[in-house]
């Protein structure tokens, strides 16, 4: 009987304690005039979190567009001419800025989704893959509408230390000593067998006598070109004809043949790069003979023309171009091997 | 290990039951209309939360009262943020858990020890077919388990307490600790292994 009474007393005490806590909580709510935080506050929080996630996915998509653009137009097919090997080439053209940006915005998107009401229920890999996947799909779409070069050039300009693909390529296509030259045609020799290119490092006179007549005729003053010229030619450069175009001191501007045959200047774009101080200082360089000339499109981020080689007879001409490129690259490689052998012998 | 043990104990009155008792959600709605209804929620959860925070290491009764008051004030403040697609109990336990952790941080001391005062709970925890746990249960020694829990990494202790002492389902634990359900399962598995290791060392001494 006593046990039952004690148990009942304990229960009553516990119930009393519960009521005490309830009373003290309600008293404190009254005393401190505590009120539930308004609903709009939570809705705003949700809105901010989702918006932040959305913005991060879009910014990640812009990065993806730039990555695709860089990957596609980095001129990997000429890496044997421009670099020692594929590794050095890959290190140089790697779009570090955009890869870092994608990782950063992927992380921000992950954190945003993680802080939504149900975001915690999904594992990290799933959220990260989801965020980066959404950026990739959207980025591919943005690339399709031409956002890639715009992002890499225009948006990239606002990012410190960013080096656009165009700037990178201007760098590695200016190695005349390796037979790799890019520039604007300044003069065409009177005999039509040589062209003088204005490059970032000065002027280069190149023999084009080894090229077929169609290609030679397509070259005009003002055309922007990339040239592979493995061989040094023994003959001195022909006398300079009357100079055409602007003075050498003018800012470096190039024209961009888009789709036309012959390689005709269509528009002029000012490149935000200054000529080097040694402009014109390399004119004594031995004459080089071009084995391949590739049109250069500054406006579209150094891209080759989309219809290059496929316009007239589909893939057949593309194969011809590939053969020509292969042959020229082999020649370039053999030339280097020879020079290396000579250097070792000395 | 016993699965789902005690889920009935923690099944909430989120839906109106046959006896006409208001569900938690209804009490929340009533509270938003008139604050006095909040007393009903306090009465419903006071004992559960007191037991829970005691298991998380807050043993001093005055501290428990203070922490409980803070828990209920936070619940009241955030009532408009309660997502009704979630169990009210899980949402409220999340606040209780965060408040207990916050209390420990403020004290910057280790928890004062874990109150393991329910023989059934020890048996429940040991009902895994694990020899070591059975040996422990046979010794009828909740004190050893309490000491082992006290030394257990807090992230493991949290899941052990919620799963085997509060009787929560994996999804509820996920909602309380804000983690994926898969991670809850993994953490429980690791927690049991860690606890087993601690108990083995205790028993061999």
Coordinates of C-alpha atoms in Angstrom, one line a residue:
Chain A
X1 CA 0.0 0.0 0.0
X2 CA 2.8 2.3 0.9
X3 CA 4.6 1.5 -2.3
X4 CA 1.5 2.4 -4.3
X5 CA 1.3 5.7 -2.4
X6 CA 4.9 6.4 -3.0
X7 CA 4.6 5.8 -6.7
X8 CA 1.6 8.0 -6.9
X9 CA 3.5 10.7 -5.0
X10 CA 6.4 10.4 -7.5
X11 CA 4.1 10.7 -10.4
X12 CA 2.4 13.7 -8.9
X13 CA 5.8 15.3 -8.3
X14 CA 6.9 14.6 -11.9
X15 CA 3.6 16.1 -13.3
X16 CA 4.0 19.1 -11.0
X17 CA 7.6 19.6 -12.3
X18 CA 6.4 19.5 -15.9
X19 CA 3.8 22.1 -15.2
X20 CA 6.5 24.2 -13.4
X21 CA 8.7 24.1 -16.5
X22 CA 5.7 24.9 -18.7
X23 CA 4.7 27.8 -16.5
X24 CA 8.3 29.2 -16.3
X25 CA 8.6 29.0 -20.1
X26 CA 5.3 30.8 -20.6
X27 CA 6.2 33.3 -17.9
X28 CA 9.5 34.1 -19.7
X29 CA 7.8 34.4 -23.0
X30 CA 5.5 37.0 -21.5
X31 CA 8.2 38.8 -19.5
X32 CA 10.6 39.1 -22.4
X33 CA 7.8 39.6 -24.9
X34 CA 9.2 36.8 -27.1
X35 CA 7.3 36.2 -30.3
X36 CA 7.7 33.6 -33.0
X37 CA 10.0 34.8 -35.8
X38 CA 7.8 35.9 -38.7
X39 CA 7.3 33.4 -41.4
X40 CA 8.7 35.7 -44.1
X41 CA 12.0 35.6 -42.4
X42 CA 12.3 31.8 -43.0
X43 CA 10.9 32.2 -46.6
X44 CA 13.5 34.9 -47.3
X45 CA 16.3 32.6 -45.9
X46 CA 15.1 29.8 -48.2
X47 CA 14.9 32.2 -51.2
X48 CA 18.4 33.4 -50.6
X49 CA 19.8 29.9 -50.2
X50 CA 18.2 28.7 -53.4
X51 CA 19.1 31.9 -55.3
X52 CA 22.7 31.6 -54.3
X53 CA 22.7 27.9 -55.4
X54 CA 21.2 28.9 -58.7
X55 CA 23.7 31.7 -59.3
X56 CA 26.6 29.4 -58.5
X57 CA 25.3 26.8 -61.0
X58 CA 25.0 29.5 -63.7
X59 CA 28.5 30.9 -63.0
X60 CA 29.8 27.3 -63.0
X61 CA 28.1 26.8 -66.4
X62 CA 29.9 29.9 -67.8
X63 CA 33.2 28.3 -66.6
X64 CA 32.2 25.1 -68.3
X65 CA 31.5 27.0 -71.6
X66 CA 35.0 28.5 -71.3
X67 CA 36.6 25.1 -70.5
X68 CA 34.9 23.5 -73.6
X69 CA 36.0 26.4 -75.8
X70 CA 39.6 26.1 -74.5
X71 CA 39.6 22.4 -74.9
X72 CA 38.3 22.5 -78.5
X73 CA 40.4 25.4 -79.8
X74 CA 43.7 25.0 -78.1
X75 CA 45.3 23.9 -81.3
X76 CA 46.2 20.5 -79.9
X77 CA 46.6 19.2 -83.4
X78 CA 49.8 21.3 -83.7
X79 CA 51.3 20.6 -80.3
X80 CA 54.2 18.8 -81.9
X81 CA 55.1 22.1 -83.6
X82 CA 54.5 24.5 -80.7
X83 CA 55.7 22.4 -77.7
X84 CA 58.2 19.8 -76.7
X85 CA 55.6 17.3 -76.0
X86 CA 51.9 16.8 -75.1
X87 CA 52.5 17.3 -71.4
X88 CA 54.1 20.7 -71.7
X89 CA 51.4 21.6 -74.2
X90 CA 48.6 20.5 -71.8
X91 CA 50.2 22.4 -68.9
X92 CA 50.2 25.5 -70.9
X93 CA 46.7 25.5 -72.3
X94 CA 45.0 24.1 -69.2
X95 CA 42.2 26.6 -68.4
X96 CA 43.2 26.9 -64.7
X97 CA 41.0 29.9 -64.1
X98 CA 37.9 28.2 -65.3
X99 CA 38.7 24.8 -63.6
X100 CA 39.2 26.7 -60.3
X101 CA 36.0 28.7 -60.9
X102 CA 34.0 25.5 -61.6
X103 CA 35.3 23.9 -58.4
X104 CA 34.6 27.1 -56.4
X105 CA 31.0 27.5 -57.8
X106 CA 30.4 23.8 -57.5
X107 CA 31.4 24.1 -53.8
X108 CA 29.1 27.1 -53.3
X109 CA 26.2 25.4 -55.0
X110 CA 26.8 22.3 -52.8
X111 CA 26.8 24.4 -49.6
X112 CA 23.7 26.2 -50.7
X113 CA 21.7 23.1 -51.5
X114 CA 23.0 21.5 -48.3
X115 CA 21.4 24.4 -46.4
X116 CA 18.0 24.1 -47.9
X117 CA 15.3 22.4 -45.8
X118 CA 16.0 18.9 -47.1
X119 CA 19.5 19.3 -48.5
X120 CA 21.1 17.5 -45.6
X121 CA 19.4 14.3 -46.7
X122 CA 21.6 13.9 -49.8
X123 CA 25.2 12.7 -49.6
X124 CA 28.1 15.0 -50.5
X125 CA 29.1 13.2 -53.8
X126 CA 25.5 13.3 -55.0
X127 CA 25.1 17.0 -54.3
X128 CA 28.5 17.9 -55.8
X129 CA 27.9 15.7 -58.9
X130 CA 24.4 17.2 -59.2
X131 CA 25.7 20.8 -59.0
X132 CA 28.6 20.2 -61.4
X133 CA 26.4 18.1 -63.7
X134 CA 23.8 20.9 -63.9
X135 CA 26.6 23.4 -64.6
X136 CA 28.0 21.1 -67.3
X137 CA 24.7 20.7 -69.1
X138 CA 23.9 24.4 -68.9
X139 CA 27.5 25.2 -69.9
X140 CA 27.3 23.0 -73.0
X141 CA 24.2 24.9 -74.0
X142 CA 25.9 28.3 -73.4
X143 CA 28.9 27.1 -75.4
X144 CA 26.6 26.2 -78.2
X145 CA 25.3 29.7 -78.4
X146 CA 28.9 31.1 -78.5
X147 CA 29.5 32.1 -74.9
X148 CA 32.8 30.2 -74.6
X149 CA 35.1 32.8 -76.2
X150 CA 33.1 35.7 -74.7
X151 CA 33.6 34.3 -71.2
X152 CA 37.3 33.5 -71.8
X153 CA 38.0 37.0 -73.2
X154 CA 35.6 39.5 -71.8
X155 CA 34.8 38.0 -68.4
X156 CA 38.4 36.7 -68.0
X157 CA 39.7 40.3 -68.4
X158 CA 38.2 41.2 -65.1
X159 CA 40.0 38.3 -63.4
X160 CA 43.5 39.0 -62.2
X161 CA 46.3 36.7 -63.5
X162 CA 43.9 35.1 -66.0
X163 CA 45.5 34.4 -69.3
X164 CA 43.0 33.9 -72.1
X165 CA 43.3 31.2 -74.7
X166 CA 44.0 33.9 -77.3
X167 CA 46.9 35.3 -75.2
X168 CA 48.3 31.8 -74.6
X169 CA 48.2 31.0 -78.2
X170 CA 49.7 34.3 -79.3
X171 CA 52.6 33.3 -76.9
X172 CA 53.2 29.8 -78.3
X173 CA 52.6 30.7 -81.9
X174 CA 55.4 33.2 -81.8
X175 CA 58.5 31.0 -81.9
X176 CA 60.1 31.8 -85.2
X177 CA 63.3 30.0 -84.2
X178 CA 61.2 26.8 -84.0
X179 CA 59.5 27.5 -87.3
X180 CA 56.2 28.5 -85.7
X181 CA 55.0 31.9 -86.5
X182 CA 51.8 33.9 -86.3
X183 CA 51.2 37.3 -87.6
X184 CA 49.6 39.6 -90.1
X185 CA 50.8 39.8 -93.7
X186 CA 52.5 43.2 -94.0
X187 CA 54.0 42.8 -97.4
X188 CA 54.0 40.3 -100.3
X189 CA 57.2 40.0 -102.3
X190 CA 57.1 41.3 -105.8
X191 CA 57.7 37.8 -107.2
X192 CA 54.9 36.5 -105.0
X193 CA 57.3 33.9 -103.5
X194 CA 57.7 35.6 -100.1
X195 CA 55.6 37.2 -97.5
X196 CA 56.6 39.5 -94.6
X197 CA 54.6 38.8 -91.5
X198 CA 54.3 41.4 -88.7
X199 CA 54.5 39.4 -85.5
X200 CA 54.7 40.3 -81.8
X201 CA 58.4 39.8 -81.9
X202 CA 59.2 41.8 -85.0
X203 CA 58.9 40.9 -88.7
X204 CA 59.5 37.6 -90.4
X205 CA 60.0 37.1 -94.0
X206 CA 58.9 33.7 -95.2
X207 CA 59.3 31.9 -98.4
X208 CA 56.0 30.5 -99.7
X209 CA 57.4 29.0 -102.9
X210 CA 56.8 25.5 -101.6
X211 CA 53.0 26.1 -101.3
X212 CA 50.5 25.3 -104.0
X213 CA 49.5 28.3 -106.1
X214 CA 45.9 28.4 -104.8
X215 CA 47.2 28.9 -101.2
X216 CA 49.7 31.5 -102.4
X217 CA 47.1 33.4 -104.3
X218 CA 44.8 33.4 -101.3
X219 CA 47.3 35.4 -99.2
X220 CA 46.7 39.1 -99.1
X221 CA 48.2 42.0 -97.2
X222 CA 46.4 42.2 -93.9
X223 CA 45.6 38.4 -93.7
X224 CA 46.2 36.9 -90.3
X225 CA 48.0 33.6 -90.5
X226 CA 49.7 30.9 -88.6
X227 CA 52.7 29.4 -90.4
X228 CA 54.7 26.2 -89.9
X229 CA 58.1 26.8 -91.6
X230 CA 60.5 24.1 -90.7
X231 CA 63.3 24.7 -93.2
X232 CA 65.7 27.6 -93.3
X233 CA 66.4 28.6 -96.8
X234 CA 69.8 29.5 -98.0
X235 CA 68.8 32.3 -100.3
X236 CA 68.6 35.8 -98.7
X237 CA 65.3 37.6 -98.6
X238 CA 64.3 39.4 -101.8
X239 CA 64.5 43.2 -101.8
X240 CA 61.6 44.7 -99.9
X241 CA 58.9 46.1 -102.1
X242 CA 57.1 49.3 -101.2
X243 CA 55.5 48.8 -97.8
X244 CA 51.8 48.5 -97.6
X245 CA 49.6 49.3 -94.7
X246 CA 50.2 51.2 -91.6
X247 CA 53.5 52.2 -90.0
X248 CA 55.4 49.8 -87.8
X249 CA 54.8 51.9 -84.7
X250 CA 51.1 51.6 -85.0
X251 CA 49.3 49.5 -82.4
X252 CA 49.3 45.8 -83.2
X253 CA 46.1 45.1 -85.2
X254 CA 45.2 42.1 -87.1
X255 CA 42.5 41.2 -89.6
X256 CA 40.5 38.1 -89.4
X257 CA 39.5 36.1 -92.4
X258 CA 36.3 34.4 -91.4
X259 CA 35.1 32.1 -94.1
X260 CA 36.2 33.7 -97.3
X261 CA 38.4 32.3 -100.0
X262 CA 40.9 33.8 -100.7
X263 CA 42.2 34.8 -97.2
X264 CA 40.8 38.3 -97.4
X265 CA 40.7 40.7 -94.6
X266 CA 37.1 41.1 -93.5
X267 CA 37.4 43.2 -90.4
X268 CA 40.0 44.7 -88.3
X269 CA 40.3 44.2 -84.6
X270 CA 42.7 45.9 -82.2
X271 CA 44.5 43.4 -80.0
X272 CA 45.2 44.5 -76.5
X273 CA 48.8 43.7 -76.7
X274 CA 51.7 46.1 -77.3
X275 CA 54.3 45.4 -79.8
X276 CA 57.6 44.3 -78.2
X277 CA 60.4 46.8 -78.1
X278 CA 62.5 44.8 -80.5
X279 CA 60.0 45.3 -83.3
X280 CA 61.8 44.8 -86.5
X281 CA 64.9 43.5 -84.8
X282 CA 64.6 40.0 -86.2
X283 CA 64.7 40.9 -89.8
X284 CA 68.2 39.4 -90.2
X285 CA 66.8 36.0 -89.3
X286 CA 67.4 33.4 -92.1
X287 CA 64.5 33.0 -94.5
X288 CA 62.2 30.2 -93.6
X289 CA 60.2 28.2 -96.0
X290 CA 56.5 27.6 -95.1
X291 CA 55.1 24.2 -95.5
X292 CA 51.7 24.9 -94.0
X293 CA 49.6 28.1 -93.6
X294 CA 46.6 28.1 -91.4
X295 CA 44.2 31.1 -91.3
X296 CA 43.9 32.8 -88.0
X297 CA 40.7 34.2 -86.6
X298 CA 41.3 36.6 -83.8
X299 CA 37.8 37.6 -83.5
X300 CA 36.6 34.2 -82.7
X301 CA 39.4 33.3 -80.3
X302 CA 42.0 32.1 -82.8
X303 CA 39.6 29.5 -84.1
X304 CA 40.0 28.0 -87.6
X305 CA 37.2 28.7 -89.8
X306 CA 34.3 26.3 -89.1
X307 CA 34.0 25.2 -92.7
X308 CA 37.7 24.9 -93.3
X309 CA 38.3 22.0 -95.5
X310 CA 34.8 20.8 -95.5
X311 CA 33.0 23.3 -97.5
X312 CA 33.4 22.0 -101.0
X313 CA 33.7 18.3 -100.9
X314 CA 33.0 17.2 -97.3
X315 CA 35.4 15.0 -95.4
X316 CA 37.7 14.3 -98.4
X317 CA 39.3 17.7 -98.3
X318 CA 39.6 17.5 -94.5
X319 CA 41.7 14.3 -95.0
X320 CA 43.9 16.1 -97.5
X321 CA 44.4 18.9 -95.0
X322 CA 45.2 16.3 -92.3
X323 CA 47.8 14.6 -94.6
X324 CA 49.3 18.0 -95.3
X325 CA 49.5 18.8 -91.7
X326 CA 51.0 15.4 -90.8
X327 CA 53.6 15.8 -93.5
X328 CA 54.5 19.3 -92.4
X329 CA 54.7 18.3 -88.7
X330 CA 56.9 15.3 -89.6
X331 CA 59.2 17.7 -91.5
X332 CA 59.3 20.0 -88.6
X333 CA 60.2 17.2 -86.2
X334 CA 62.9 15.8 -88.5
X335 CA 64.4 19.3 -88.9
X336 CA 64.6 19.6 -85.1
X337 CA 66.2 16.2 -84.7
X338 CA 68.8 17.2 -87.3
X339 CA 69.6 20.5 -85.6
X340 CA 69.8 18.7 -82.2
X341 CA 72.2 16.2 -83.8
X342 CA 74.4 19.0 -85.2
X343 CA 74.4 20.8 -81.9
X344 CA 75.5 17.6 -80.1
X345 CA 78.2 17.0 -82.7
X346 CA 79.5 20.5 -82.1
Chain B
X1 CA 21.5 -5.2 -32.4
X2 CA 17.9 -4.5 -31.8
X3 CA 16.3 -2.7 -34.8
X4 CA 13.6 -0.2 -34.3
X5 CA 13.4 -0.8 -30.6
X6 CA 11.3 1.7 -28.8
X7 CA 9.9 3.3 -31.9
X8 CA 6.5 3.2 -30.4
X9 CA 7.8 5.1 -27.5
X10 CA 8.9 7.9 -29.7
X11 CA 6.1 7.8 -32.2
X12 CA 4.6 11.2 -32.1
X13 CA 1.2 12.4 -31.9
X14 CA 1.7 14.1 -35.2
X15 CA -1.7 12.9 -36.3
X16 CA -4.9 13.2 -34.5
X17 CA -5.5 9.9 -32.7
X18 CA -8.7 8.1 -32.0
X19 CA -9.0 9.5 -28.5
X20 CA -9.3 13.0 -29.9
X21 CA -5.9 14.2 -28.5
X22 CA -4.5 17.0 -30.6
X23 CA -1.6 16.2 -32.8
X24 CA 1.7 18.1 -32.3
X25 CA 1.1 19.9 -35.6
X26 CA -2.3 21.0 -34.3
X27 CA -0.8 22.2 -31.1
X28 CA 1.8 24.2 -33.1
X29 CA -1.0 25.8 -35.1
X30 CA -2.9 26.6 -31.9
X31 CA 0.2 28.1 -30.4
X32 CA 0.7 30.4 -33.3
X33 CA -2.8 31.6 -32.8
X34 CA -2.5 31.8 -29.0
X35 CA 0.7 31.3 -27.1
X36 CA -0.8 29.7 -24.1
X37 CA -1.2 26.5 -26.1
X38 CA 2.5 26.2 -26.1
X39 CA 2.3 24.9 -22.5
X40 CA 0.9 21.7 -23.9
X41 CA 3.9 21.1 -26.1
X42 CA 6.2 21.8 -23.2
X43 CA 4.4 19.2 -21.1
X44 CA 4.5 16.6 -23.9
X45 CA 8.3 16.9 -24.4
X46 CA 9.7 18.1 -21.1
X47 CA 10.4 14.6 -19.8
X48 CA 11.7 13.2 -23.1
X49 CA 14.1 16.1 -23.5
X50 CA 15.2 16.0 -19.9
X51 CA 16.1 12.3 -20.4
X52 CA 17.8 13.0 -23.7
X53 CA 20.0 15.9 -22.5
X54 CA 20.9 13.9 -19.4
X55 CA 22.1 11.1 -21.7
X56 CA 24.1 13.6 -23.6
X57 CA 25.9 14.4 -20.4
X58 CA 24.0 17.2 -18.7
X59 CA 23.5 15.6 -15.3
X60 CA 23.1 18.6 -13.0
X61 CA 19.3 19.1 -12.5
X62 CA 19.6 22.9 -12.5
X63 CA 21.6 22.8 -15.7
X64 CA 18.9 20.6 -17.1
X65 CA 16.2 23.1 -16.2
X66 CA 18.1 25.9 -17.8
X67 CA 18.8 24.0 -21.0
X68 CA 15.2 22.8 -21.2
X69 CA 14.0 26.3 -20.9
X70 CA 16.3 27.4 -23.6
X71 CA 15.2 24.5 -25.8
X72 CA 11.5 25.4 -25.5
X73 CA 12.1 29.1 -26.0
X74 CA 14.0 28.3 -29.2
X75 CA 11.2 26.0 -30.3
X76 CA 8.7 28.8 -29.7
X77 CA 10.8 31.4 -31.5
X78 CA 11.2 29.1 -34.6
X79 CA 7.7 27.7 -34.8
X80 CA 7.1 29.5 -38.1
X81 CA 10.1 27.8 -39.5
X82 CA 8.8 24.3 -38.7
X83 CA 8.4 22.4 -42.0
X84 CA 5.2 20.3 -41.5
X85 CA 6.4 17.7 -43.9
X86 CA 8.9 16.7 -41.2
X87 CA 8.0 15.1 -37.9
X88 CA 7.6 17.7 -35.2
X89 CA 9.5 15.4 -32.8
X90 CA 12.5 15.2 -35.1
X91 CA 12.5 19.0 -35.6
X92 CA 12.2 19.6 -31.8
X93 CA 14.9 17.0 -31.0
X94 CA 17.2 18.7 -33.5
X95 CA 16.8 21.9 -31.5
X96 CA 17.3 20.0 -28.2
X97 CA 20.5 18.3 -29.5
X98 CA 21.9 21.6 -30.8
X99 CA 21.2 23.3 -27.4
X100 CA 22.8 20.5 -25.5
X101 CA 25.9 20.7 -27.7
X102 CA 25.9 24.5 -27.3
X103 CA 25.7 24.0 -23.5
X104 CA 28.8 21.8 -23.5
X105 CA 30.6 24.3 -25.7
X106 CA 29.8 27.1 -23.3
X107 CA 31.1 25.1 -20.4
X108 CA 34.1 24.0 -22.5
X109 CA 34.3 20.9 -20.4
X110 CA 33.7 17.3 -21.1
X111 CA 30.2 16.0 -20.4
X112 CA 29.7 15.2 -16.8
X113 CA 29.1 11.5 -17.5
X114 CA 26.3 9.6 -19.1
X115 CA 23.3 8.5 -17.1
X116 CA 22.6 5.0 -18.0
X117 CA 19.9 4.1 -15.5
X118 CA 17.7 1.8 -17.5
X119 CA 18.5 -1.9 -17.4
X120 CA 16.2 -2.5 -20.4
X121 CA 18.2 0.0 -22.5
X122 CA 21.4 -1.8 -21.7
X123 CA 19.8 -5.1 -22.7
X124 CA 18.5 -3.5 -25.8
X125 CA 21.9 -2.3 -26.8
X126 CA 23.4 -5.7 -26.0
X127 CA 20.7 -7.6 -27.9
X128 CA 22.9 -7.8 -31.0
X129 CA 24.1 -11.3 -30.5
X130 CA 27.4 -9.9 -29.7
X131 CA 29.2 -11.9 -27.0
X132 CA 30.8 -8.9 -25.4
X133 CA 27.5 -7.1 -25.1
X134 CA 25.8 -10.2 -23.7
X135 CA 28.6 -10.6 -21.2
X136 CA 28.0 -7.0 -20.2
X137 CA 24.3 -7.5 -19.8
X138 CA 25.0 -10.7 -17.9
X139 CA 27.1 -8.6 -15.5
X140 CA 24.1 -6.3 -15.2
X141 CA 26.4 -3.4 -15.2
X142 CA 25.0 -0.3 -16.8
X143 CA 27.8 1.6 -15.1
X144 CA 30.4 0.1 -17.5
X145 CA 28.4 1.1 -20.5
X146 CA 27.9 4.6 -19.1
X147 CA 31.7 4.9 -18.7
X148 CA 32.3 3.6 -22.2
X149 CA 29.8 6.0 -23.7
X150 CA 31.4 8.8 -21.7
X151 CA 34.7 8.1 -23.5
X152 CA 33.1 7.6 -26.9
X153 CA 33.6 10.2 -29.6
X154 CA 30.6 12.6 -29.3
X155 CA 29.6 12.0 -33.0
X156 CA 29.3 8.3 -32.2
X157 CA 27.7 8.8 -28.8
X158 CA 25.0 10.9 -30.4
X159 CA 23.8 8.2 -32.8
X160 CA 24.0 5.5 -30.1
X161 CA 21.9 7.5 -27.7
X162 CA 19.3 8.4 -30.4
X163 CA 19.1 4.9 -31.8
X164 CA 19.2 2.7 -28.7
X165 CA 18.2 5.0 -25.8
X166 CA 15.7 7.3 -27.6
X167 CA 14.6 4.5 -29.9
X168 CA 14.7 6.7 -33.1
X169 CA 14.5 5.4 -36.6
X170 CA 17.3 6.0 -39.0
X171 CA 15.3 8.7 -40.9
X172 CA 14.5 10.4 -37.7
X173 CA 18.2 10.4 -36.6
X174 CA 19.0 11.8 -40.1
X175 CA 16.5 14.6 -39.5
X176 CA 17.8 15.4 -36.0
X177 CA 21.5 15.3 -36.8
X178 CA 21.1 16.8 -40.3
X179 CA 22.9 14.1 -42.2
X180 CA 22.0 11.6 -45.0
X181 CA 20.3 8.4 -43.9
X182 CA 23.2 6.3 -45.4
X183 CA 25.6 8.2 -43.2
X184 CA 23.5 7.5 -40.1
X185 CA 23.8 3.7 -40.8
X186 CA 27.5 3.9 -41.4
X187 CA 28.0 6.0 -38.2
X188 CA 25.9 3.6 -36.1
X189 CA 28.0 0.7 -37.4
X190 CA 31.2 2.5 -36.6
X191 CA 29.9 3.7 -33.2
X192 CA 29.0 0.1 -32.2
X193 CA 32.5 -1.0 -33.2
X194 CA 34.1 1.8 -31.2
X195 CA 31.9 1.1 -28.2
X196 CA 32.7 -2.6 -28.4
X197 CA 36.4 -1.8 -28.5
X198 CA 36.1 0.4 -25.4
X199 CA 34.1 -2.2 -23.5
X200 CA 36.5 -5.0 -24.5
X201 CA 39.3 -2.9 -23.0
X202 CA 37.2 -2.2 -19.9
X203 CA 36.4 -5.9 -19.4
X204 CA 39.9 -7.1 -19.8
X205 CA 41.3 -4.7 -17.2

